[in-house]
């Protein structure tokens, strides 16, 4: 069984199962992450957001899911770069003239480039918030007599800087284009395709994952940046 | 019409190649793309030059030999056609057309525009068959097959092994071809006994030949002259998972 499993995940199709499973898991994570972060828009000086971020940092179940999430991100990145390298090797000499615009979408041809932009974003993002929350020197706030790390003011301060807001907006475009192809592609990689359901999956990928979710994420830094002007 | 051709010339797999430019002053728009090459080769031979090597056989869109990457697209600007079925009326007077061979490490160049596609044969040899003991021919209708399944299997069987899917794929992946060859048997009752073994062996052979991975860009389906559908790739993805679990 062990050898069967390693054989499976060494094959081109098996590696795509890993890509799809990790990618689609990250998509569900994105939804949960967005719903939580929308509390930034509550006009309460950050009370709801700070309670939420303390809950996320301390709840054992959330912590476990977070570690699964990190593992999937790593798997997705490593597998993605491995596949991209293999694909280059499959065509050592390229064409002098290529016209792929009529046969495939730009996103589908640039998944590794888009992924690399997302990776740069993730590093900055984790440094500013995850690392600070865990190891940094956080400001403290008091809510109903108890003291909490004041994540809200850290976020607001970061988002008020125009360069930071700009990085977010660019990165959310990258996520949008990555998922414009990626969400539906993940289902195809797992063999889930049906003439009735596949168009619905593609629409969900386009309208929810490529447009609405990145737009709402981008709205947060834009809102705080404009507020600070 | 006047056509300028930039054609990839390469003596063999070991020497590097380059583009040569040829001008044809009087091309008829009723010529097929290959007939234009016949005219050009005729002229080259008359001048004592080396003619351009290219593959062709049936010239009616059914053998899959005529591999040419024309102006950045497999088999040229039309979808659903082979090079032999492409006519010069789809180009304009004065056009410059770039013609290259299929490029993939699994399809080494033999000469000029001719590539070695025997990797496809080896993938089929790995499992693209049904083992039956010979004996009397069985009556064709003795095994009932739902019409819809028969139609889908027939659609998969329409693949002519031309390699346009590999040529057009940004990863040089052979998934469309292999999935067509897996599906045409997986959809029929006669293909069931070897169904799991077949998909495993053929995917393994595909990987060994050095084709790329599938990113689901869908370019293969658009450029395939026989309209082979991505449905078959999804079916192969399912079958491969099942075969690894049960087999
Ligand atoms: C961290 C940096 C990331 C990198 C380097 C990366 C890289 C890639 C690459 C190269 C592919 C294409 C694989 C292929 O089909 O050959 C891909 C597919 C995909 N990615 Fe990412 N990605 C990243 C982040 C993300 C994130 C954050 C999400 C989701 C929120 C995501 C979701 C997906 C999905 C759903 C697919 C489609 C899987 C498939 O085609 O089967 N990726 N990624
Ligand atoms: S799947 Fe289509 S493009 Fe690929 S070899 Fe078969 S006929 Fe040619
Ligand atoms: S020569 Fe047979 S398909 Fe073109």
Short mmCIF file of C-alpha atoms and ligand atoms in Angstrom, two decimals:
data_model
loop_
_atom_site.label_atom_id
_atom_site.label_comp_id
_atom_site.label_asym_id
_atom_site.label_seq_id
_atom_site.Cartn_x
_atom_site.Cartn_y
_atom_site.Cartn_z
CA UNK A 1 0.00 0.00 0.00
CA UNK A 2 2.80 2.37 0.89
CA UNK A 3 4.50 1.74 -2.43
CA UNK A 4 1.18 2.05 -4.23
CA UNK A 5 0.65 5.43 -2.59
CA UNK A 6 4.10 6.72 -3.44
CA UNK A 7 3.67 5.45 -6.99
CA UNK A 8 0.35 7.26 -7.22
CA UNK A 9 1.70 10.59 -6.05
CA UNK A 10 4.79 10.33 -8.18
CA UNK A 11 2.68 10.13 -11.34
CA UNK A 12 1.68 13.24 -13.24
CA UNK A 13 -2.00 12.67 -12.49
CA UNK A 14 -1.35 11.94 -8.80
CA UNK A 15 0.59 15.16 -8.43
CA UNK A 16 -2.36 17.01 -9.87
CA UNK A 17 -4.65 15.42 -7.27
CA UNK A 18 -2.37 16.94 -4.61
CA UNK A 19 -2.44 20.31 -6.38
CA UNK A 20 -6.22 20.23 -6.61
CA UNK A 21 -6.87 18.99 -3.06
CA UNK A 22 -4.53 21.55 -1.51
CA UNK A 23 -5.79 24.35 -3.78
CA UNK A 24 -9.46 23.64 -3.07
CA UNK A 25 -8.77 23.39 0.67
CA UNK A 26 -7.14 26.82 0.46
CA UNK A 27 -10.27 28.08 -1.30
CA UNK A 28 -12.49 27.07 1.63
CA UNK A 29 -9.96 28.62 3.99
CA UNK A 30 -10.21 31.85 2.00
CA UNK A 31 -13.98 32.00 2.59
CA UNK A 32 -13.64 31.51 6.36
CA UNK A 33 -10.77 33.99 6.56
CA UNK A 34 -12.81 36.59 4.68
CA UNK A 35 -15.90 36.17 6.87
CA UNK A 36 -13.79 36.72 9.99
CA UNK A 37 -11.92 39.70 8.61
CA UNK A 38 -15.11 41.48 7.58
CA UNK A 39 -15.41 42.41 11.28
CA UNK A 40 -12.80 45.06 10.54
CA UNK A 41 -15.67 47.04 9.06
CA UNK A 42 -17.62 47.05 12.35
CA UNK A 43 -17.55 50.55 13.69
CA UNK A 44 -16.67 49.58 17.28
CA UNK A 45 -13.04 50.62 17.62
CA UNK A 46 -11.90 47.07 16.94
CA UNK A 47 -13.64 45.22 19.80
CA UNK A 48 -15.23 42.51 17.61
CA UNK A 49 -12.09 42.10 15.52
CA UNK A 50 -9.80 41.76 18.55
CA UNK A 51 -12.09 39.18 20.18
CA UNK A 52 -12.14 37.28 16.91
CA UNK A 53 -8.37 37.36 16.48
CA UNK A 54 -7.81 36.21 20.09
CA UNK A 55 -10.23 33.35 19.44
CA UNK A 56 -8.38 32.39 16.26
CA UNK A 57 -5.00 32.46 18.02
CA UNK A 58 -6.06 30.37 21.04
CA UNK A 59 -8.81 27.92 20.10
CA UNK A 60 -7.23 24.42 19.83
CA UNK A 61 -9.46 23.35 16.93
CA UNK A 62 -8.66 26.50 14.94
CA UNK A 63 -4.98 26.03 15.74
CA UNK A 64 -5.07 22.46 14.36
CA UNK A 65 -6.82 23.61 11.21
CA UNK A 66 -4.24 26.38 10.87
CA UNK A 67 -1.40 23.84 10.91
CA UNK A 68 -3.18 21.71 8.30
CA UNK A 69 -3.54 24.89 6.29
CA UNK A 70 0.20 25.67 6.49
CA UNK A 71 1.00 22.11 5.43
CA UNK A 72 -1.32 22.42 2.43
CA UNK A 73 0.20 25.76 1.42
CA UNK A 74 3.68 24.24 1.52
CA UNK A 75 2.55 21.19 -0.41
CA UNK A 76 0.82 23.40 -2.98
CA UNK A 77 3.90 25.59 -3.46
CA UNK A 78 6.41 22.73 -3.68
CA UNK A 79 4.20 20.64 -5.98
CA UNK A 80 3.40 23.70 -8.11
CA UNK A 81 7.03 24.59 -8.70
CA UNK A 82 7.90 20.93 -9.31
CA UNK A 83 5.18 20.61 -11.96
CA UNK A 84 6.22 23.88 -13.59
CA UNK A 85 9.85 22.69 -13.80
CA UNK A 86 8.79 19.35 -15.31
CA UNK A 87 6.60 21.13 -17.84
CA UNK A 88 9.51 23.25 -19.00
CA UNK A 89 11.58 20.11 -19.44
CA UNK A 90 8.87 18.58 -21.62
CA UNK A 91 9.52 21.29 -24.23
CA UNK A 92 13.22 22.20 -24.11
CA UNK A 93 13.09 24.17 -27.34
CA UNK A 94 10.14 26.51 -27.60
CA UNK A 95 8.34 27.79 -30.69
CA UNK A 96 9.55 30.93 -32.43
CA UNK A 97 5.96 32.04 -32.88
CA UNK A 98 3.21 31.12 -30.41
CA UNK A 99 -0.41 32.18 -30.53
CA UNK A 100 -2.25 30.57 -27.64
CA UNK A 101 -4.72 33.35 -27.01
CA UNK A 102 -7.38 31.69 -29.15
CA UNK A 103 -7.19 28.32 -27.44
CA UNK A 104 -6.75 29.00 -23.72
CA UNK A 105 -7.20 31.67 -21.07
CA UNK A 106 -4.34 33.89 -19.96
CA UNK A 107 -4.82 32.77 -16.35
CA UNK A 108 -4.50 29.11 -17.21
CA UNK A 109 -1.18 29.77 -18.93
CA UNK A 110 0.24 31.82 -16.06
CA UNK A 111 -0.63 29.85 -12.92
CA UNK A 112 2.98 29.62 -11.72
CA UNK A 113 3.59 33.35 -12.25
CA UNK A 114 0.36 34.24 -10.43
CA UNK A 115 1.26 31.76 -7.68
CA UNK A 116 4.67 33.39 -7.25
CA UNK A 117 3.05 36.81 -6.75
CA UNK A 118 0.74 35.23 -4.17
CA UNK A 119 3.77 33.68 -2.47
CA UNK A 120 5.51 37.07 -2.12
CA UNK A 121 2.29 38.48 -0.72
CA UNK A 122 1.95 35.59 1.75
CA UNK A 123 5.45 36.21 3.11
CA UNK A 124 4.74 39.92 3.72
CA UNK A 125 1.29 39.10 5.10
CA UNK A 126 2.54 36.47 7.55
CA UNK A 127 5.37 38.70 8.71
CA UNK A 128 3.08 41.67 9.43
CA UNK A 129 0.32 39.84 11.26
CA UNK A 130 0.97 36.18 12.10
CA UNK A 131 4.58 36.71 13.20
CA UNK A 132 3.74 39.88 15.16
CA UNK A 133 0.79 38.21 16.91
CA UNK A 134 2.93 35.22 17.90
CA UNK A 135 6.35 36.69 18.60
CA UNK A 136 6.12 40.47 18.20
CA UNK A 137 5.75 43.29 20.68
CA UNK A 138 2.00 43.82 20.42
CA UNK A 139 0.07 46.83 21.77
CA UNK A 140 -2.53 45.85 24.35
CA UNK A 141 -6.17 46.87 24.70
CA UNK A 142 -8.75 46.24 27.39
CA UNK A 143 -12.17 44.78 26.58
CA UNK A 144 -14.62 44.31 29.46
CA UNK A 145 -11.85 44.33 32.05
CA UNK A 146 -9.63 41.79 30.28
CA UNK A 147 -6.53 42.65 28.30
CA UNK A 148 -6.18 41.56 24.67
CA UNK A 149 -3.49 41.94 22.04
CA UNK A 150 -4.62 44.88 19.92
CA UNK A 151 -4.49 43.27 16.47
CA UNK A 152 -6.99 45.83 15.21
CA UNK A 153 -4.61 48.78 15.58
CA UNK A 154 -1.73 46.79 14.01
CA UNK A 155 -3.92 46.03 11.00
CA UNK A 156 -5.23 49.59 10.72
CA UNK A 157 -1.72 51.00 10.92
CA UNK A 158 -0.43 48.63 8.22
CA UNK A 159 -3.41 49.29 5.96
CA UNK A 160 -3.04 53.06 6.29
CA UNK A 161 0.25 52.99 4.39
CA UNK A 162 -0.38 53.48 0.66
CA UNK A 163 2.40 51.08 -0.47
CA UNK A 164 0.96 48.36 1.75
CA UNK A 165 -2.55 48.90 0.45
CA UNK A 166 -1.20 48.85 -3.12
CA UNK A 167 0.58 45.54 -2.53
CA UNK A 168 -2.69 44.10 -1.26
CA UNK A 169 -4.67 45.25 -4.25
CA UNK A 170 -2.12 43.82 -6.71
CA UNK A 171 -2.02 40.54 -4.80
CA UNK A 172 -5.79 40.26 -4.76
CA UNK A 173 -5.77 40.62 -8.53
CA UNK A 174 -3.25 37.77 -8.62
CA UNK A 175 -5.49 35.61 -6.40
CA UNK A 176 -8.48 36.49 -8.55
CA UNK A 177 -6.78 35.44 -11.78
CA UNK A 178 -5.26 32.35 -10.10
CA UNK A 179 -8.68 31.19 -8.98
CA UNK A 180 -10.44 32.23 -12.20
CA UNK A 181 -8.71 29.20 -13.68
CA UNK A 182 -7.75 27.32 -10.52
CA UNK A 183 -11.10 26.73 -8.83
CA UNK A 184 -12.74 24.95 -11.77
CA UNK A 185 -9.43 23.34 -12.77
CA UNK A 186 -9.19 21.66 -9.37
CA UNK A 187 -12.48 19.84 -10.00
CA UNK A 188 -11.32 18.72 -13.44
CA UNK A 189 -8.06 17.39 -11.95
CA UNK A 190 -10.08 15.27 -9.55
CA UNK A 191 -12.19 13.96 -12.41
CA UNK A 192 -15.31 15.85 -11.31
CA UNK A 193 -16.92 16.94 -14.57
CA UNK A 194 -20.52 16.80 -15.65
CA UNK A 195 -22.34 18.67 -18.36
CA UNK A 196 -24.91 19.92 -15.83
CA UNK A 197 -22.68 20.82 -12.87
CA UNK A 198 -19.43 21.95 -14.49
CA UNK A 199 -20.86 25.26 -15.80
CA UNK A 200 -22.10 25.99 -12.25
CA UNK A 201 -18.63 25.24 -10.85
CA UNK A 202 -17.09 27.57 -13.43
CA UNK A 203 -19.53 30.33 -12.52
CA UNK A 204 -18.80 29.90 -8.83
CA UNK A 205 -15.09 30.11 -9.61
CA UNK A 206 -15.54 33.26 -11.65
CA UNK A 207 -18.05 35.26 -9.63
CA UNK A 208 -17.29 34.17 -6.08
CA UNK A 209 -13.60 33.22 -6.09
CA UNK A 210 -12.20 35.39 -8.88
CA UNK A 211 -14.27 38.54 -8.31
CA UNK A 212 -16.23 38.88 -5.06
CA UNK A 213 -13.76 37.41 -2.55
CA UNK A 214 -10.64 39.21 -3.84
CA UNK A 215 -12.65 42.46 -4.13
CA UNK A 216 -13.80 42.27 -0.50
CA UNK A 217 -10.29 41.46 0.71
CA UNK A 218 -8.89 44.38 -1.28
CA UNK A 219 -11.61 46.70 0.05
CA UNK A 220 -10.16 46.47 3.59
CA UNK A 221 -6.76 48.11 3.01
CA UNK A 222 -8.30 50.52 0.50
CA UNK A 223 -10.89 51.62 3.08
CA UNK A 224 -8.35 52.23 5.86
CA UNK A 225 -5.88 53.85 3.51
CA UNK A 226 -8.49 56.32 2.21
CA UNK A 227 -9.78 56.98 5.74
CA UNK A 228 -6.28 57.98 6.79
CA UNK A 229 -5.68 60.43 3.93
CA UNK B 1 -1.35 35.30 -54.18
CA UNK B 2 2.18 36.00 -52.92
CA UNK B 3 3.24 34.08 -49.82
CA UNK B 4 6.49 34.26 -47.88
CA UNK B 5 7.30 31.14 -45.87
CA UNK B 6 9.69 30.98 -42.93
CA UNK B 7 10.31 27.28 -42.59
CA UNK B 8 12.28 25.44 -39.90
CA UNK B 9 15.14 23.50 -41.52
CA UNK B 10 17.05 20.94 -39.51
CA UNK B 11 19.24 18.21 -40.98
CA UNK B 12 18.63 15.68 -38.22
CA UNK B 13 18.05 15.37 -34.49
CA UNK B 14 21.68 16.02 -33.66
CA UNK B 15 22.43 19.21 -35.56
CA UNK B 16 20.81 22.51 -34.61
CA UNK B 17 18.28 23.98 -37.04
CA UNK B 18 17.30 27.42 -38.25
CA UNK B 19 14.64 29.21 -40.28
CA UNK B 20 14.92 29.55 -44.05
CA UNK B 21 12.81 32.06 -45.95
CA UNK B 22 11.15 31.17 -49.26
CA UNK B 23 8.98 33.39 -51.42
CA UNK B 24 6.24 31.90 -53.57
CA UNK B 25 5.01 34.52 -56.04
CA UNK B 26 1.99 32.69 -57.36
CA UNK B 27 0.05 30.57 -54.88
CA UNK B 28 -3.52 29.58 -55.78
CA UNK B 29 -6.04 30.07 -53.01
CA UNK B 30 -7.55 26.69 -53.83
CA UNK B 31 -4.32 24.91 -52.93
CA UNK B 32 -4.10 23.07 -49.66
CA UNK B 33 -1.25 24.03 -47.36
CA UNK B 34 0.54 20.80 -48.27
CA UNK B 35 0.09 21.38 -51.99
CA UNK B 36 1.86 24.70 -51.54
CA UNK B 37 4.74 22.75 -49.99
CA UNK B 38 4.68 20.35 -52.97
CA UNK B 39 5.10 23.28 -55.32
CA UNK B 40 7.92 24.69 -53.22
CA UNK B 41 9.68 21.31 -52.98
CA UNK B 42 9.35 20.81 -56.72
CA UNK B 43 11.13 24.09 -57.24
CA UNK B 44 13.83 23.26 -54.67
CA UNK B 45 14.51 19.90 -56.34
CA UNK B 46 14.75 21.59 -59.76
CA UNK B 47 17.31 24.00 -58.34
CA UNK B 48 19.25 21.05 -56.93
CA UNK B 49 18.51 22.02 -53.31
CA UNK B 50 17.42 19.78 -50.48
CA UNK B 51 13.61 19.50 -50.37
CA UNK B 52 11.72 20.18 -47.14
CA UNK B 53 10.85 17.00 -45.23
CA UNK B 54 7.29 16.89 -43.87
CA UNK B 55 4.93 14.08 -42.91
CA UNK B 56 1.73 13.41 -44.84
CA UNK B 57 -0.27 10.45 -46.05
CA UNK B 58 -4.02 10.50 -46.62
CA UNK B 59 -4.43 14.21 -47.34
CA UNK B 60 -8.06 13.95 -46.34
CA UNK B 61 -7.92 14.56 -42.62
CA UNK B 62 -8.00 10.99 -41.36
CA UNK B 63 -4.46 9.71 -40.91
CA UNK B 64 -3.04 12.37 -38.61
CA UNK B 65 0.39 12.53 -40.23
CA UNK B 66 0.51 16.15 -41.41
CA UNK B 67 2.07 17.78 -38.35
CA UNK B 68 2.88 21.46 -38.85
CA UNK B 69 2.87 24.30 -36.35
CA UNK B 70 1.70 27.22 -38.47
CA UNK B 71 1.86 30.85 -37.33
CA UNK B 72 1.86 29.83 -33.68
CA UNK B 73 -0.95 27.27 -33.87
CA UNK B 74 -1.08 23.52 -34.42
CA UNK B 75 -2.39 22.84 -37.95
CA UNK B 76 -2.76 26.58 -38.56
CA UNK B 77 -5.42 29.22 -37.95
CA UNK B 78 -8.55 27.06 -38.23
CA UNK B 79 -9.88 24.87 -35.45
CA UNK B 80 -10.94 21.31 -36.10
CA UNK B 81 -8.76 20.86 -39.20
CA UNK B 82 -5.57 19.07 -40.10
CA UNK B 83 -2.87 20.78 -42.18
CA UNK B 84 -3.89 18.86 -45.32
CA UNK B 85 -7.42 20.25 -44.96
CA UNK B 86 -6.25 23.84 -44.56
CA UNK B 87 -6.57 25.86 -47.74
CA UNK B 88 -4.62 28.92 -48.80
CA UNK B 89 -7.80 31.02 -49.05
CA UNK B 90 -7.55 31.37 -45.27
CA UNK B 91 -4.43 33.48 -45.77
CA UNK B 92 -4.01 36.87 -47.39
CA UNK B 93 -1.94 37.96 -50.36
CA UNK B 94 1.43 39.10 -49.06
CA UNK B 95 1.28 37.10 -45.81
CA UNK B 96 4.40 35.78 -44.12
CA UNK B 97 3.77 32.36 -42.57
CA UNK B 98 6.02 30.77 -39.94
CA UNK B 99 6.09 26.96 -40.10
CA UNK B 100 7.69 24.88 -37.34
CA UNK B 101 7.70 21.22 -36.35
CA UNK B 102 5.81 19.93 -33.26
CA UNK B 103 8.05 20.76 -30.34
CA UNK B 104 8.20 18.34 -27.41
CA UNK B 105 11.04 16.37 -25.88
CA UNK B 106 8.89 13.25 -26.40
CA UNK B 107 8.68 14.02 -30.16
CA UNK B 108 12.30 14.28 -31.32
CA UNK B 109 12.87 15.92 -34.69
CA UNK B 110 13.82 13.54 -37.50
CA UNK B 111 14.34 16.16 -40.20
CA UNK B 112 12.90 19.63 -40.90
CA UNK B 113 9.18 19.47 -40.04
CA UNK B 114 9.12 15.72 -39.45
CA UNK B 115 9.03 14.44 -35.87
CA UNK B 116 9.12 10.97 -34.37
CA UNK B 117 5.74 10.28 -32.75
CA UNK B 118 6.44 6.67 -31.81
CA UNK B 119 6.07 7.67 -28.14
CA UNK B 120 2.31 7.50 -28.85
CA UNK B 121 2.68 3.93 -30.13
CA UNK B 122 4.53 2.89 -26.99
CA UNK B 123 1.78 4.37 -24.79
CA UNK B 124 -0.81 2.33 -26.70
CA UNK B 125 1.34 -0.80 -26.52
CA UNK B 126 1.41 -0.40 -22.73
CA UNK B 127 -2.32 -1.07 -22.41
CA UNK B 128 -4.46 0.40 -25.16
CA UNK B 129 -5.87 -2.95 -26.25
CA UNK B 130 -8.34 -5.68 -25.31
CA UNK B 131 -6.98 -9.22 -24.88
CA UNK B 132 -9.30 -11.78 -26.42
CA UNK B 133 -8.71 -15.38 -27.31
CA UNK B 134 -9.10 -15.85 -31.01
CA UNK B 135 -11.77 -18.20 -32.25
CA UNK B 136 -14.97 -17.81 -34.18
CA UNK B 137 -16.05 -14.23 -34.73
CA UNK B 138 -18.78 -13.34 -32.22
CA UNK B 139 -22.03 -11.87 -33.47
CA UNK B 140 -21.72 -8.11 -33.33
CA UNK B 141 -24.94 -7.63 -31.41
CA UNK B 142 -24.48 -10.35 -28.80
CA UNK B 143 -23.36 -7.82 -26.19
CA UNK B 144 -25.95 -5.07 -25.69
CA UNK B 145 -24.36 -1.60 -25.38
CA UNK B 146 -26.40 1.52 -24.56
CA UNK B 147 -26.45 3.88 -27.56
CA UNK B 148 -25.12 6.76 -25.48
CA UNK B 149 -22.07 4.74 -24.35
CA UNK B 150 -21.41 3.53 -27.86
CA UNK B 151 -21.54 7.14 -29.11
CA UNK B 152 -19.13 8.39 -26.44
CA UNK B 153 -16.73 5.53 -27.11
CA UNK B 154 -16.93 6.30 -30.80
CA UNK B 155 -16.17 9.98 -30.17
CA UNK B 156 -13.04 8.96 -28.25
CA UNK B 157 -12.08 6.50 -30.98
CA UNK B 158 -12.08 9.35 -33.50
CA UNK B 159 -8.60 10.36 -32.27
CA UNK B 160 -6.15 10.01 -35.16
CA UNK B 161 -2.99 10.30 -33.07
CA UNK B 162 -1.84 13.46 -34.83
CA UNK B 163 -0.18 14.96 -31.76
CA UNK B 164 -1.70 18.44 -32.13
CA UNK B 165 -2.77 18.24 -28.49
CA UNK B 166 0.85 17.79 -27.40
CA UNK B 167 2.10 20.41 -29.85
CA UNK B 168 -0.35 23.06 -28.71
CA UNK B 169 -0.19 22.37 -24.97
CA UNK B 170 2.06 24.82 -23.13
CA UNK B 171 3.33 21.82 -21.13
CA UNK B 172 3.59 19.40 -24.08
CA UNK B 173 1.17 17.15 -22.22
CA UNK B 174 -0.34 14.10 -23.95
CA UNK B 175 -3.37 13.86 -21.66
CA UNK B 176 -5.97 14.37 -24.42
CA UNK B 177 -4.51 11.66 -26.62
CA UNK B 178 -3.99 9.16 -23.79
CA UNK B 179 -7.42 9.84 -22.31
CA UNK B 180 -9.05 9.23 -25.70
CA UNK B 181 -7.24 5.89 -25.99
CA UNK B 182 -8.20 4.96 -22.41
CA UNK B 183 -11.82 6.09 -22.77
CA UNK B 184 -12.64 4.35 -26.04
CA UNK B 185 -12.16 1.04 -24.21
CA UNK B 186 -13.26 2.08 -20.71
CA UNK B 187 -16.71 2.95 -22.06
CA UNK B 188 -17.38 -0.48 -23.59
CA UNK B 189 -18.18 -3.78 -21.87
CA UNK B 190 -15.31 -5.48 -23.69
CA UNK B 191 -12.89 -3.06 -22.05
CA UNK B 192 -13.92 -3.79 -18.47
CA UNK B 193 -11.71 -6.79 -17.56
CA UNK B 194 -8.52 -4.77 -18.11
CA UNK B 195 -9.90 -1.34 -17.25
CA UNK B 196 -7.86 -0.71 -14.09
CA UNK B 197 -4.63 -2.20 -15.33
CA UNK B 198 -4.93 -0.34 -18.63
CA UNK B 199 -5.20 3.17 -17.21
CA UNK B 200 -2.33 2.59 -14.79
CA UNK B 201 0.01 1.18 -17.43
CA UNK B 202 -0.82 3.82 -20.02
CA UNK B 203 -0.37 6.73 -17.60
CA UNK B 204 2.93 5.23 -16.47
CA UNK B 205 4.08 4.91 -20.09
CA UNK B 206 2.96 8.49 -20.79
CA UNK B 207 5.03 9.78 -17.87
CA UNK B 208 8.05 7.72 -18.91
CA UNK B 209 8.03 9.26 -22.38
CA UNK B 210 8.57 12.69 -20.83
CA UNK B 211 5.29 14.41 -21.75
CA UNK B 212 4.36 17.30 -19.45
CA UNK B 213 1.58 17.51 -16.85
CA UNK B 214 -1.94 18.73 -17.47
CA UNK B 215 -2.81 22.27 -16.31
CA UNK B 216 -6.34 22.00 -17.75
CA UNK B 217 -5.82 25.00 -20.03
CA UNK B 218 -8.11 23.33 -22.57
CA UNK B 219 -5.98 24.35 -25.58
CA UNK B 220 -5.80 20.71 -26.76
CA UNK B 221 -9.57 20.43 -27.06
CA UNK B 222 -9.71 23.62 -29.14
CA UNK B 223 -6.93 22.58 -31.52
CA UNK B 224 -7.78 18.86 -31.81
CA UNK B 225 -8.90 18.18 -35.41
CA UNK B 226 -11.30 15.51 -34.18
CA UNK B 227 -12.93 17.50 -31.38
CA UNK B 228 -11.85 15.10 -28.63
CA UNK B 229 -13.40 16.48 -25.41
CA UNK B 230 -11.90 17.26 -22.00
CA UNK B 231 -14.59 14.89 -20.68
CA UNK B 232 -12.19 12.09 -21.51
CA UNK B 233 -9.40 13.63 -19.44
CA UNK B 234 -11.78 13.89 -16.48
CA UNK B 235 -12.76 10.25 -16.97
CA UNK B 236 -9.13 9.20 -17.02
CA UNK B 237 -8.45 11.24 -13.86
CA UNK B 238 -11.31 9.35 -12.15
CA UNK B 239 -10.29 5.97 -13.48
CA UNK B 240 -6.69 6.46 -12.45
CA UNK B 241 -7.70 7.21 -8.86
CA UNK B 242 -10.05 4.23 -8.72
CA UNK B 243 -7.45 1.92 -10.23
CA UNK B 244 -4.89 2.95 -7.64
CA UNK B 245 -7.34 2.28 -4.82
CA UNK B 246 -8.76 -1.06 -5.93
CA UNK B 247 -5.91 -2.53 -7.96
C1 LIG C 1 1.49 30.44 -2.39
C2 LIG C 1 1.75 30.52 -3.62
C3 LIG C 1 1.08 29.68 -4.67
C4 LIG C 1 1.73 29.08 -5.68
C5 LIG C 1 3.25 29.11 -5.92
C6 LIG C 1 0.75 28.40 -6.49
C7 LIG C 1 1.04 27.72 -7.64
C8 LIG C 1 0.12 27.04 -8.41
C9 LIG C 1 0.40 26.44 -9.68
C10 LIG C 1 1.74 26.42 -10.40
C11 LIG C 1 -0.76 25.88 -10.11
C12 LIG C 1 -0.98 25.15 -11.42
C13 LIG C 1 -0.64 23.71 -11.31
C14 LIG C 1 -0.85 23.03 -12.63
O1 LIG C 1 -2.01 22.84 -13.01
O2 LIG C 1 0.12 22.66 -13.30
C15 LIG C 1 -1.76 26.11 -9.12
C16 LIG C 1 -3.05 25.65 -9.18
C17 LIG C 1 -4.04 25.95 -8.24
N1 LIG C 1 -3.92 26.81 -7.16
FE1 LIG C 1 -2.22 27.70 -6.57
N2 LIG C 1 -0.49 28.58 -5.95
C18 LIG C 1 -0.34 29.37 -4.83
C19 LIG C 1 -1.35 29.80 -4.00
C20 LIG C 1 -2.68 29.40 -4.08
C21 LIG C 1 -3.72 29.84 -3.19
C22 LIG C 1 -3.55 30.82 -2.03
C23 LIG C 1 -4.87 29.20 -3.59
C24 LIG C 1 -6.26 29.25 -3.03
C25 LIG C 1 -6.72 30.11 -2.23
C26 LIG C 1 -4.54 28.38 -4.73
C27 LIG C 1 -5.44 27.59 -5.40
C28 LIG C 1 -5.15 26.84 -6.52
C29 LIG C 1 -6.06 25.95 -7.18
C30 LIG C 1 -7.52 25.67 -6.80
C31 LIG C 1 -5.36 25.40 -8.28
C32 LIG C 1 -5.91 24.43 -9.32
C33 LIG C 1 -5.46 23.04 -9.06
C34 LIG C 1 -5.60 22.16 -10.28
O3 LIG C 1 -5.48 22.64 -11.41
O4 LIG C 1 -5.83 20.97 -10.12
N3 LIG C 1 -3.21 28.53 -5.01
N4 LIG C 1 -1.21 26.84 -8.08
S1 LIG C 2 -6.57 13.85 -29.17
FE1 LIG C 2 -6.94 15.10 -31.02
S2 LIG C 2 -5.12 16.37 -31.18
FE2 LIG C 2 -4.57 14.69 -29.80
S3 LIG C 2 -3.69 13.10 -31.08
FE3 LIG C 2 -5.88 12.63 -30.94
S4 LIG C 2 -6.79 13.65 -32.73
FE4 LIG C 2 -4.75 14.54 -32.48
S1 LIG C 3 -2.27 13.90 -44.31
FE1 LIG C 3 -3.64 12.52 -43.29
S2 LIG C 3 -4.61 13.85 -41.89
FE2 LIG C 3 -3.42 15.24 -43.04
#
